[in-house]
Amino acid sequence: MAKNARKKLIAGNWKMNGLAASAPEFVRVVGAYQGLKDSVDVMVFPPFTLLTSFGTASRGVGVLVGGQDCHAKASGAHTGDVSAEMIADAGGQAVIVGHSERRTDHGETDADVRAKAEAARRAGLVAVICVGETKEQRESGEAKAVVSRQLAGSLPDDAAAPHVVVAYEPVWAIGTGLTPTAEEIAEMHGFIRSEIVGRFGADAGAKMRILYGGSVKPDNAKEILATADVDGALVGGASLKADDFLAIARAAG
Ligand code: PGA
């Protein structure tokens, strides 16, 4: 399948940022999407507190919204957690699972991430499954082994486009202003695709989108998004300002 068969996806991860007063930034993204929707898919992952209002603001426009995490179970005695079914009920169509901040701050294992991805499937959500090595792991030459292990452990056996998206986010590039070179990104994305092809077959591998994440900004988006096997971006800090996020989305078009 030709590379351009995978429509680019720009996903904004607001992390623990955003109050009701931030809604106009999102509304501006929604307002501009009409001119972008033929060339790029856009998802925004606000904090749970804003999910319903963002879902309402984007209904029928094509900008998808989602949660930044979910519990593996549909309901039950899990204080503070939110299920995939609840995200869907609140108007979400997607969920990020296995973000490195969840893996680090909450000790999430690959098995946890896989169970969450399975929950997303059960609830009809797209799962954006994150993988990526630390600085130490890259410097010791283990980056591919780490990512391979994370993919093997975190992707469910029925992972397939369009309900699964992989996001490669080197931990050392997140929020630091540092990025791998285009060659390093191409090498890792090519490796990830070969791993997916090896497990799920050539057709599934050709269809699955692989996003790059970690310090994507308006000024580096064009080069990153033009890199082989990069099918979009997972954007943290630069997704909080509509101008920056839209500039990145335009760079994908
Ligand atoms: P960043 O975050 O763009 O602020 O580096 C990316 C992410 O963590 O998804």
XYZ file of N, CA and C in Angstrom, residues 11 16 42 52 58 105 110 118 129 144 150 180 198 212 241 243:
48
model
N -2.461 14.711 16.816
C -3.160 14.518 18.087
C -2.556 15.446 19.133
N -2.097 17.539 32.070
C -2.869 18.121 33.185
C -2.865 19.645 33.052
N -7.603 15.111 13.027
C -7.183 15.828 14.241
C -7.908 15.246 15.452
N -16.371 16.413 28.128
C -17.761 16.541 27.659
C -17.971 17.856 26.909
N -17.234 19.995 19.417
C -16.705 19.474 18.148
C -17.668 18.527 17.445
N 4.862 7.688 36.253
C 4.200 8.208 37.466
C 3.322 7.161 38.142
N 3.635 -2.981 30.546
C 3.119 -3.293 29.206
C 1.802 -4.069 29.295
N -7.202 -3.011 25.127
C -8.326 -3.931 24.902
C -9.641 -3.309 25.384
N -1.483 4.013 21.366
C -0.620 3.256 22.269
C 0.805 3.798 22.173
N 15.987 0.134 20.308
C 15.107 -0.747 19.522
C 14.624 -1.938 20.348
N 8.180 -3.229 24.269
C 6.946 -2.488 24.582
C 5.845 -2.800 23.568
N 14.985 13.659 18.196
C 15.935 12.861 17.418
C 16.110 13.519 16.042
N 5.718 -7.907 11.064
C 6.115 -9.242 11.499
C 5.043 -9.927 12.329
N 4.841 10.262 15.588
C 6.020 10.652 16.354
C 5.575 11.644 17.417
N -1.893 25.840 22.492
C -2.186 27.106 21.790
C -2.717 26.771 20.407
N -2.964 28.446 17.704
C -2.113 28.855 16.576
C -1.013 27.835 16.306
